[in-house]
Amino acid sequence: MAQPTSSTLTFPAPSATLLSPYLPSTSSHNRPFLTLTYATSLDATLSLTPTTPTLLSGPLSKSMTHYLRAHHAAILIGAGTAIADDPSLNSRLEGAEIDRQPRPVVLDPRGRWAVGGGSKVVSLARQGRGLGPWVMVMEGVDVDGEKVRVVEGVGGAYVTLSTNEDGRFDWKDVLDVLWKEGVTSVMVEGGGVVINELLSPRYFGLVDAVIVTIAPVWLGREGVQVCPEERRDGEGKKVAVGRLRDVRWVPLGEDGVLCGRPKMDE
Ligand SMILES: NC(=O)c1ccc[n+]([C@@H]2O[C@H](COP(=O)([O-])OP(=O)(O)OC[C@H]3O[C@@H](n4cnc5c(N)ncnc54)[C@H](O)[C@@H]3O)[C@@H](O)[C@H]2O)c1
Ligand SMILES: Nc1nc(=O)c(N)c(NC[C@H](O)[C@H](O)[C@H](O)COP(=O)(O)O)[nH]1
């Protein structure tokens, strides 16, 4: 079988069938269906360091990511990933025309992401191969006018959102903004801060599906690790944060893809 190229990826139908129960369904709770997805090493690490783009997914699981992107209305990342990776945030799946492209959303409360004409996401939007990004910033932050011009020039927007005392958005507010803009599903791709926050006891219940690619490699210390805040019962005893139910393992090349629906332990 031909290896997928970076511009036109295909995802085999039998694998797509295995993933189908985890794809977004009509939301029954007035917020977008939220899929949390990422690739991790055998030591639960997302990247070698916070600023080192690290390819973990093999060709087939990379195609899966683009298949998933084409099945969500939005793709969301934190500013750390936007800065470290200069990601494309579009779907390069064969046949994913502009009407199947997800809306890129970046949580960037302080407006740190240096989004400019040379950013991949902007350049793809200019070519009609992706949508302009929505950048969520905190109230009162002074965003450079040139960045606003570039983002708005490709149909994106800077969106202001209130923060808590730690300068963080409440995920319910983030989802609320997206829902009001007509976004019915969002694929959250990372990075570490975002993933660990969504897996924390406070937000665990917001995640509808988890799809994790596990690559056969160890990255060692100093990487960005998936390790959410601990959870304690009424007596202060440590308990598991939660687990996945309706679990399915999908082998994709040398990677294993774990799918499930999160459930917080009673
Ligand atoms: N393997 C993978 O699947 C994968 C996926 C994504 C990123 N990565 C890697 O992860 C690394 C980056 O991870 P990271 O943890 O440094 O950054 P991150 O992408 O999680 O971004 C963190 C930043 O996002 C913003 N943010 C996140 N949650 C917020 C909230 N609730 N409210 C307000 N702002 C919020 C803040 O600015 C925060 O500093 C990079 O090396 C990248 O390559 C790997
Ligand atoms: N599925 C997956 N496998 C990986 O090995 C890896 N490093 C990421 N990382 C996710 C993160 O969001 C990256 O920034 C985008 O994967 C960049 O990829 P694009 O240019 O958008 O295709 N994701």
mmCIF file of C-alpha atoms and ligand atoms in Angstrom:
data_model
loop_
_atom_site.group_PDB
_atom_site.id
_atom_site.type_symbol
_atom_site.label_atom_id
_atom_site.label_comp_id
_atom_site.label_asym_id
_atom_site.label_seq_id
_atom_site.Cartn_x
_atom_site.Cartn_y
_atom_site.Cartn_z
ATOM 1 C CA MET A 1 0.000 0.000 0.000
ATOM 2 C CA ALA A 2 1.263 3.480 -0.863
ATOM 3 C CA GLN A 3 2.463 5.529 2.109
ATOM 4 C CA PRO A 4 0.385 8.652 2.678
ATOM 5 C CA THR A 5 2.058 11.901 1.643
ATOM 6 C CA SER A 6 1.904 15.068 3.704
ATOM 7 C CA SER A 7 -0.607 16.662 1.362
ATOM 8 C CA THR A 8 -3.070 13.846 0.693
ATOM 9 C CA LEU A 9 -3.632 11.349 3.448
ATOM 10 C CA THR A 10 -5.957 8.384 3.370
ATOM 11 C CA PHE A 11 -7.315 6.474 6.319
ATOM 12 C CA PRO A 12 -8.271 2.833 5.708
ATOM 13 C CA ALA A 13 -12.002 2.108 5.895
ATOM 14 C CA PRO A 14 -11.669 -0.841 8.342
ATOM 15 C CA SER A 15 -9.837 1.370 10.858
ATOM 16 C CA ALA A 16 -12.391 4.142 10.345
ATOM 17 C CA THR A 17 -15.158 1.657 11.172
ATOM 18 C CA LEU A 18 -13.427 0.768 14.448
ATOM 19 C CA LEU A 19 -13.239 4.457 15.408
ATOM 20 C CA SER A 20 -16.793 5.328 14.414
ATOM 21 C CA PRO A 21 -18.443 4.784 17.857
ATOM 22 C CA TYR A 22 -16.159 7.486 19.289
ATOM 23 C CA LEU A 23 -16.832 10.150 16.689
ATOM 24 C CA PRO A 24 -18.936 13.167 17.697
ATOM 25 C CA SER A 25 -22.608 12.515 18.108
ATOM 26 C CA THR A 26 -25.359 15.054 18.623
ATOM 27 C CA SER A 27 -24.657 16.809 21.877
ATOM 28 C CA SER A 28 -27.380 16.457 24.468
ATOM 29 C CA HIS A 29 -25.944 18.968 26.911
ATOM 30 C CA ASN A 30 -25.859 22.326 25.099
ATOM 31 C CA ARG A 31 -22.131 22.334 24.627
ATOM 32 C CA PRO A 32 -19.857 20.933 21.937
ATOM 33 C CA PHE A 33 -18.974 17.244 21.933
ATOM 34 C CA LEU A 34 -15.406 17.214 23.266
ATOM 35 C CA THR A 35 -12.835 14.692 22.022
ATOM 36 C CA LEU A 36 -9.485 14.689 23.802
ATOM 37 C CA THR A 37 -6.781 13.249 21.590
ATOM 38 C CA TYR A 38 -3.000 13.133 21.725
ATOM 39 C CA ALA A 39 0.011 10.927 21.033
ATOM 40 C CA THR A 40 2.142 9.702 23.896
ATOM 41 C CA SER A 41 5.282 7.660 24.447
ATOM 42 C CA LEU A 42 5.490 4.602 26.710
ATOM 43 C CA ASP A 43 6.534 6.972 29.519
ATOM 44 C CA ALA A 44 3.357 9.076 29.056
ATOM 45 C CA THR A 45 5.315 11.900 27.437
ATOM 46 C CA LEU A 46 4.092 14.212 24.675
ATOM 47 C CA SER A 47 7.366 15.778 23.623
ATOM 48 C CA LEU A 48 11.087 15.675 24.455
ATOM 49 C CA THR A 49 10.935 19.186 25.974
ATOM 50 C CA PRO A 50 8.176 21.821 26.025
ATOM 51 C CA THR A 51 9.748 23.548 23.021
ATOM 52 C CA THR A 52 10.806 20.532 20.939
ATOM 53 C CA PRO A 53 8.312 19.345 18.295
ATOM 54 C CA THR A 54 8.432 15.556 18.642
ATOM 55 C CA LEU A 55 6.911 13.223 16.084
ATOM 56 C CA LEU A 56 5.411 10.222 17.864
ATOM 57 C CA SER A 57 2.648 9.083 15.518
ATOM 58 C CA GLY A 58 3.533 6.729 12.709
ATOM 59 C CA PRO A 59 2.098 7.330 9.212
ATOM 60 C CA LEU A 60 -1.186 5.529 9.877
ATOM 61 C CA SER A 61 -1.941 7.163 13.212
ATOM 62 C CA LYS A 62 -1.010 10.529 11.693
ATOM 63 C CA SER A 63 -3.637 9.840 9.011
ATOM 64 C CA MET A 64 -6.063 9.038 11.809
ATOM 65 C CA THR A 65 -5.474 12.503 13.267
ATOM 66 C CA HIS A 66 -6.369 14.064 9.933
ATOM 67 C CA TYR A 67 -9.422 11.806 9.668
ATOM 68 C CA LEU A 68 -10.516 12.966 13.138
ATOM 69 C CA ARG A 69 -9.862 16.611 12.262
ATOM 70 C CA ALA A 70 -12.188 16.266 9.261
ATOM 71 C CA HIS A 71 -14.897 14.927 11.606
ATOM 72 C CA HIS A 72 -14.813 17.813 14.082
ATOM 73 C CA ALA A 73 -16.004 21.391 13.748
ATOM 74 C CA ALA A 74 -13.026 22.792 15.683
ATOM 75 C CA ILE A 75 -9.517 21.796 16.741
ATOM 76 C CA LEU A 76 -8.184 23.357 19.945
ATOM 77 C CA ILE A 77 -4.658 23.705 21.327
ATOM 78 C CA GLY A 78 -2.889 25.751 24.006
ATOM 79 C CA ALA A 79 -0.533 28.617 23.223
ATOM 80 C CA GLY A 80 2.469 26.469 24.249
ATOM 81 C CA THR A 81 1.808 24.112 21.340
ATOM 82 C CA ALA A 82 1.086 26.944 18.906
ATOM 83 C CA ILE A 83 4.421 28.551 19.801
ATOM 84 C CA ALA A 84 6.512 25.357 19.876
ATOM 85 C CA ASP A 85 5.092 23.617 16.802
ATOM 86 C CA ASP A 86 3.771 26.293 14.407
ATOM 87 C CA PRO A 87 1.074 23.712 13.598
ATOM 88 C CA SER A 88 -1.063 23.618 10.462
ATOM 89 C CA LEU A 89 -4.264 22.658 12.301
ATOM 90 C CA ASN A 90 -6.033 21.665 9.099
ATOM 91 C CA SER A 91 -7.042 18.281 7.716
ATOM 92 C CA ARG A 92 -4.902 16.899 4.915
ATOM 93 C CA LEU A 93 -7.250 13.924 4.489
ATOM 94 C CA GLU A 94 -8.015 13.167 0.863
ATOM 95 C CA GLY A 95 -11.302 14.849 -0.030
ATOM 96 C CA ALA A 96 -11.342 17.141 3.011
ATOM 97 C CA GLU A 97 -12.348 20.254 1.132
ATOM 98 C CA ILE A 98 -12.796 23.592 2.855
ATOM 99 C CA ASP A 99 -16.278 22.632 4.128
ATOM 100 C CA ARG A 100 -14.724 19.731 6.108
ATOM 101 C CA GLN A 101 -11.951 21.818 7.655
ATOM 102 C CA PRO A 102 -12.021 22.336 11.435
ATOM 103 C CA ARG A 103 -11.862 25.798 12.973
ATOM 104 C CA PRO A 104 -8.469 26.210 14.701
ATOM 105 C CA VAL A 105 -8.870 27.541 18.256
ATOM 106 C CA VAL A 106 -5.864 28.621 20.347
ATOM 107 C CA LEU A 107 -6.073 29.377 24.085
ATOM 108 C CA ASP A 108 -3.649 32.273 24.357
ATOM 109 C CA PRO A 109 -4.758 34.457 27.314
ATOM 110 C CA ARG A 110 -1.761 36.779 27.131
ATOM 111 C CA GLY A 111 -1.557 36.996 23.338
ATOM 112 C CA ARG A 112 1.907 35.340 23.245
ATOM 113 C CA TRP A 113 1.516 33.431 19.968
ATOM 114 C CA ALA A 114 3.446 35.280 17.246
ATOM 115 C CA VAL A 115 0.868 34.581 14.558
ATOM 116 C CA GLY A 116 1.949 36.260 11.337
ATOM 117 C CA GLY A 117 1.871 35.867 7.575
ATOM 118 C CA GLY A 118 4.527 33.138 7.838
ATOM 119 C CA SER A 119 2.551 31.006 10.314
ATOM 120 C CA LYS A 120 1.387 27.746 8.757
ATOM 121 C CA VAL A 121 -2.185 28.213 9.902
ATOM 122 C CA VAL A 122 -2.386 31.632 8.227
ATOM 123 C CA SER A 123 -0.695 30.512 5.064
ATOM 124 C CA LEU A 124 -3.076 27.517 4.719
ATOM 125 C CA ALA A 125 -6.108 29.725 5.316
ATOM 126 C CA ARG A 126 -4.857 32.067 2.559
ATOM 127 C CA GLN A 127 -4.645 29.073 0.218
ATOM 128 C CA GLY A 128 -8.192 27.958 1.098
ATOM 129 C CA ARG A 129 -6.825 24.787 2.740
ATOM 130 C CA GLY A 130 -7.857 25.653 6.282
ATOM 131 C CA LEU A 131 -9.902 28.127 8.288
ATOM 132 C CA GLY A 132 -8.675 31.271 10.022
ATOM 133 C CA PRO A 133 -7.932 30.756 13.732
ATOM 134 C CA TRP A 134 -9.936 31.959 16.699
ATOM 135 C CA VAL A 135 -7.486 33.087 19.368
ATOM 136 C CA MET A 136 -8.919 33.304 22.876
ATOM 137 C CA VAL A 137 -7.331 36.069 24.950
ATOM 138 C CA MET A 138 -8.040 37.429 28.426
ATOM 139 C CA GLU A 139 -9.900 40.677 29.007
ATOM 140 C CA GLY A 140 -7.668 43.747 28.979
ATOM 141 C CA VAL A 141 -4.711 42.156 27.167
ATOM 142 C CA ASP A 142 -3.126 44.421 24.599
ATOM 143 C CA VAL A 143 -2.780 42.368 21.400
ATOM 144 C CA ASP A 144 -0.429 43.710 18.747
ATOM 145 C CA GLY A 145 -2.559 45.318 15.996
ATOM 146 C CA GLU A 146 -0.608 43.596 13.230
ATOM 147 C CA LYS A 147 -1.490 40.164 14.642
ATOM 148 C CA VAL A 148 -5.172 41.115 14.783
ATOM 149 C CA ARG A 149 -4.988 42.342 11.174
ATOM 150 C CA VAL A 150 -3.383 39.084 9.991
ATOM 151 C CA VAL A 151 -5.840 36.871 11.862
ATOM 152 C CA GLU A 152 -8.911 38.825 10.783
ATOM 153 C CA GLY A 153 -7.540 38.965 7.226
ATOM 154 C CA VAL A 154 -7.915 35.181 6.946
ATOM 155 C CA GLY A 155 -11.374 35.075 8.503
ATOM 156 C CA GLY A 156 -10.184 34.400 12.044
ATOM 157 C CA ALA A 157 -10.746 36.475 15.166
ATOM 158 C CA TYR A 158 -9.369 37.420 18.559
ATOM 159 C CA VAL A 159 -12.023 36.500 21.113
ATOM 160 C CA THR A 160 -11.959 38.003 24.603
ATOM 161 C CA LEU A 161 -12.852 35.813 27.574
ATOM 162 C CA SER A 162 -12.754 36.451 31.307
ATOM 163 C CA THR A 163 -10.258 34.542 33.435
ATOM 164 C CA ASN A 164 -10.158 33.389 37.054
ATOM 165 C CA GLU A 165 -7.650 34.659 39.615
ATOM 166 C CA ASP A 166 -4.912 32.437 38.108
ATOM 167 C CA GLY A 167 -5.348 34.026 34.693
ATOM 168 C CA ARG A 168 -7.003 30.855 33.353
ATOM 169 C CA PHE A 169 -10.200 30.388 31.411
ATOM 170 C CA ASP A 170 -12.881 28.141 32.823
ATOM 171 C CA TRP A 171 -13.350 25.330 30.298
ATOM 172 C CA LYS A 172 -17.126 25.666 30.600
ATOM 173 C CA ASP A 173 -16.783 29.277 29.367
ATOM 174 C CA VAL A 174 -14.538 28.190 26.488
ATOM 175 C CA LEU A 175 -17.071 25.566 25.409
ATOM 176 C CA ASP A 176 -19.921 28.020 25.881
ATOM 177 C CA VAL A 177 -18.325 30.545 23.513
ATOM 178 C CA LEU A 178 -17.765 27.843 20.896
ATOM 179 C CA TRP A 179 -21.314 26.509 21.245
ATOM 180 C CA LYS A 180 -22.795 29.987 20.818
ATOM 181 C CA GLU A 181 -20.744 30.350 17.622
ATOM 182 C CA GLY A 182 -22.338 27.154 16.303
ATOM 183 C CA VAL A 183 -19.421 24.798 16.994
ATOM 184 C CA THR A 184 -20.946 21.392 17.732
ATOM 185 C CA SER A 185 -17.745 19.370 18.227
ATOM 186 C CA VAL A 186 -14.204 20.160 19.272
ATOM 187 C CA MET A 187 -11.087 18.019 19.075
ATOM 188 C CA VAL A 188 -8.595 19.033 21.734
ATOM 189 C CA GLU A 189 -5.041 18.104 20.681
ATOM 190 C CA GLY A 190 -2.970 19.402 23.569
ATOM 191 C CA GLY A 191 -0.419 20.179 24.794
ATOM 192 C CA GLY A 192 0.454 19.152 28.307
ATOM 193 C CA VAL A 193 -1.195 21.972 30.247
ATOM 194 C CA VAL A 194 -4.438 21.595 28.320
ATOM 195 C CA ILE A 195 -4.554 17.787 28.528
ATOM 196 C CA ASN A 196 -3.703 17.645 32.240
ATOM 197 C CA GLU A 197 -6.313 20.280 33.003
ATOM 198 C CA LEU A 198 -9.066 18.470 31.092
ATOM 199 C CA LEU A 199 -8.157 15.203 32.837
ATOM 200 C CA SER A 200 -8.224 16.877 36.264
ATOM 201 C CA PRO A 201 -11.166 16.056 38.568
ATOM 202 C CA ARG A 202 -12.711 19.485 37.932
ATOM 203 C CA TYR A 203 -13.081 19.070 34.158
ATOM 204 C CA PHE A 204 -12.980 15.313 33.589
ATOM 205 C CA GLY A 205 -16.769 15.203 33.139
ATOM 206 C CA LEU A 206 -16.584 17.586 30.171
ATOM 207 C CA VAL A 207 -14.680 15.087 28.016
ATOM 208 C CA ASP A 208 -16.926 12.909 25.850
ATOM 209 C CA ALA A 209 -14.320 10.727 24.125
ATOM 210 C CA VAL A 210 -10.595 10.054 24.485
ATOM 211 C CA ILE A 211 -8.455 8.810 21.609
ATOM 212 C CA VAL A 212 -4.807 8.282 22.546
ATOM 213 C CA THR A 213 -2.054 7.128 20.208
ATOM 214 C CA ILE A 214 0.616 5.172 22.062
ATOM 215 C CA ALA A 215 3.931 5.057 20.220
ATOM 216 C CA PRO A 216 6.553 2.386 20.993
ATOM 217 C CA VAL A 217 9.233 4.760 22.293
ATOM 218 C CA TRP A 218 10.435 6.151 25.615
ATOM 219 C CA LEU A 219 11.326 9.856 25.721
ATOM 220 C CA GLY A 220 12.878 10.165 29.191
ATOM 221 C CA ARG A 221 12.642 12.926 31.782
ATOM 222 C CA GLU A 222 12.250 16.653 31.136
ATOM 223 C CA GLY A 223 9.535 16.007 28.594
ATOM 224 C CA VAL A 224 5.968 17.245 28.740
ATOM 225 C CA GLN A 225 4.147 14.533 30.642
ATOM 226 C CA VAL A 226 0.520 13.518 30.895
ATOM 227 C CA CYS A 227 -0.094 13.337 34.626
ATOM 228 C CA PRO A 228 -3.240 15.094 35.869
ATOM 229 C CA GLU A 229 -3.816 16.512 39.309
ATOM 230 C CA GLU A 230 -4.672 13.840 41.888
ATOM 231 C CA ARG A 231 -8.170 13.259 43.240
ATOM 232 C CA ARG A 232 -9.078 12.622 46.884
ATOM 233 C CA ASP A 233 -12.218 11.214 48.474
ATOM 234 C CA GLY A 234 -14.198 12.822 51.309
ATOM 235 C CA GLU A 235 -11.671 11.456 53.854
ATOM 236 C CA GLY A 236 -8.671 12.807 52.032
ATOM 237 C CA LYS A 237 -7.589 9.410 50.708
ATOM 238 C CA LYS A 238 -6.115 9.419 47.215
ATOM 239 C CA VAL A 239 -8.302 7.707 44.623
ATOM 240 C CA ALA A 240 -8.044 7.268 40.861
ATOM 241 C CA VAL A 241 -9.030 10.315 38.882
ATOM 242 C CA GLY A 242 -11.113 8.273 36.480
ATOM 243 C CA ARG A 243 -10.977 5.632 33.801
ATOM 244 C CA LEU A 244 -12.164 4.879 30.328
ATOM 245 C CA ARG A 245 -15.177 2.712 29.631
ATOM 246 C CA ASP A 246 -16.355 1.242 26.310
ATOM 247 C CA VAL A 247 -12.672 0.748 25.577
ATOM 248 C CA ARG A 248 -11.356 -0.305 22.202
ATOM 249 C CA TRP A 249 -7.749 -0.794 21.092
ATOM 250 C CA VAL A 250 -7.071 -0.131 17.433
ATOM 251 C CA PRO A 251 -3.663 -1.215 16.089
ATOM 252 C CA LEU A 252 -2.370 1.284 13.541
ATOM 253 C CA GLY A 253 0.995 0.269 12.138
ATOM 254 C CA GLU A 254 3.437 0.106 15.063
ATOM 255 C CA ASP A 255 1.221 2.319 17.257
ATOM 256 C CA GLY A 256 -1.681 1.339 19.458
ATOM 257 C CA VAL A 257 -4.683 3.655 19.551
ATOM 258 C CA LEU A 258 -6.778 3.548 22.690
ATOM 259 C CA CYS A 259 -10.357 4.825 22.445
ATOM 260 C CA GLY A 260 -12.874 5.167 25.238
ATOM 261 C CA ARG A 261 -15.372 7.281 27.079
ATOM 262 C CA PRO A 262 -14.141 8.797 30.343
ATOM 263 C CA LYS A 263 -15.848 7.827 33.557
ATOM 264 C CA MET A 264 -15.009 9.243 36.932
ATOM 265 C CA ASP A 265 -14.770 6.473 39.535
ATOM 266 C CA GLU A 266 -17.528 6.589 42.196
HETATM 267 N N1 LIG B 1 2.181 14.401 21.340
HETATM 268 C C1 LIG B 1 1.118 15.149 21.213
HETATM 269 O O1 LIG B 1 0.019 14.656 20.920
HETATM 270 C C2 LIG B 1 1.211 16.609 21.454
HETATM 271 C C3 LIG B 1 0.054 17.378 21.296
HETATM 272 C C4 LIG B 1 0.136 18.742 21.519
HETATM 273 C C5 LIG B 1 1.324 19.295 21.928
HETATM 274 N N2 LIG B 1 2.399 18.532 22.091
HETATM 275 C C6 LIG B 1 3.637 19.108 22.610
HETATM 276 O O2 LIG B 1 3.360 19.691 23.867
HETATM 277 C C7 LIG B 1 4.270 20.768 24.081
HETATM 278 C C8 LIG B 1 3.513 21.985 24.545
HETATM 279 O O3 LIG B 1 2.795 21.673 25.708
HETATM 280 P P1 LIG B 1 2.631 22.725 26.891
HETATM 281 O O4 LIG B 1 2.094 22.003 28.091
HETATM 282 O O5 LIG B 1 3.892 23.466 27.038
HETATM 283 O O6 LIG B 1 1.595 23.742 26.302
HETATM 284 P P2 LIG B 1 0.044 23.811 25.911
HETATM 285 O O7 LIG B 1 -0.097 23.634 24.465
HETATM 286 O O8 LIG B 1 -0.820 23.011 26.807
HETATM 287 O O9 LIG B 1 -0.196 25.346 26.192
HETATM 288 C C9 LIG B 1 -0.167 25.876 27.491
HETATM 289 C C10 LIG B 1 -0.647 27.295 27.432
HETATM 290 O O10 LIG B 1 -1.971 27.334 26.899
HETATM 291 C C11 LIG B 1 -2.727 28.320 27.558
HETATM 292 N N3 LIG B 1 -3.797 27.638 28.305
HETATM 293 C C12 LIG B 1 -3.976 26.320 28.487
HETATM 294 N N4 LIG B 1 -5.087 26.080 29.226
HETATM 295 C C13 LIG B 1 -5.594 27.291 29.517
HETATM 296 C C14 LIG B 1 -6.728 27.738 30.250
HETATM 297 N N5 LIG B 1 -7.585 26.909 30.865
HETATM 298 N N6 LIG B 1 -6.926 29.058 30.351
HETATM 299 C C15 LIG B 1 -6.106 29.929 29.772
HETATM 300 N N7 LIG B 1 -5.003 29.580 29.052
HETATM 301 C C16 LIG B 1 -4.780 28.268 28.929
HETATM 302 C C17 LIG B 1 -1.779 29.036 28.492
HETATM 303 O O11 LIG B 1 -1.202 30.111 27.786
HETATM 304 C C18 LIG B 1 -0.737 27.981 28.780
HETATM 305 O O12 LIG B 1 0.520 28.527 29.157
HETATM 306 C C19 LIG B 1 4.993 21.014 22.768
HETATM 307 O O13 LIG B 1 6.278 20.451 22.872
HETATM 308 C C20 LIG B 1 4.179 20.223 21.770
HETATM 309 O O14 LIG B 1 4.984 19.748 20.727
HETATM 310 C C21 LIG B 1 2.386 17.202 21.852
HETATM 311 N N1 LIG B 2 -1.237 13.026 16.881
HETATM 312 C C1 LIG B 2 -0.040 13.596 17.113
HETATM 313 N N2 LIG B 2 1.066 12.884 16.943
HETATM 314 C C2 LIG B 2 2.282 13.415 17.186
HETATM 315 O O1 LIG B 2 3.299 12.721 17.032
HETATM 316 C C3 LIG B 2 2.374 14.780 17.606
HETATM 317 N N3 LIG B 2 3.573 15.340 17.842
HETATM 318 C C4 LIG B 2 1.189 15.499 17.752
HETATM 319 N N4 LIG B 2 1.202 16.783 18.111
HETATM 320 C C5 LIG B 2 -0.060 17.510 18.129
HETATM 321 C C6 LIG B 2 0.118 18.942 18.002
HETATM 322 O O2 LIG B 2 -1.157 19.611 17.914
HETATM 323 C C7 LIG B 2 0.972 19.343 16.824
HETATM 324 O O3 LIG B 2 1.116 20.701 16.937
HETATM 325 C C8 LIG B 2 0.352 18.988 15.524
HETATM 326 O O4 LIG B 2 0.327 17.599 15.364
HETATM 327 C C9 LIG B 2 1.130 19.601 14.392
HETATM 328 O O5 LIG B 2 0.669 19.000 13.251
HETATM 329 P P1 LIG B 2 0.026 19.822 12.054
HETATM 330 O O6 LIG B 2 1.119 20.686 11.514
HETATM 331 O O7 LIG B 2 -1.128 20.636 12.583
HETATM 332 O O8 LIG B 2 -0.459 18.741 11.179
HETATM 333 N N5 LIG B 2 0.002 14.876 17.518
#
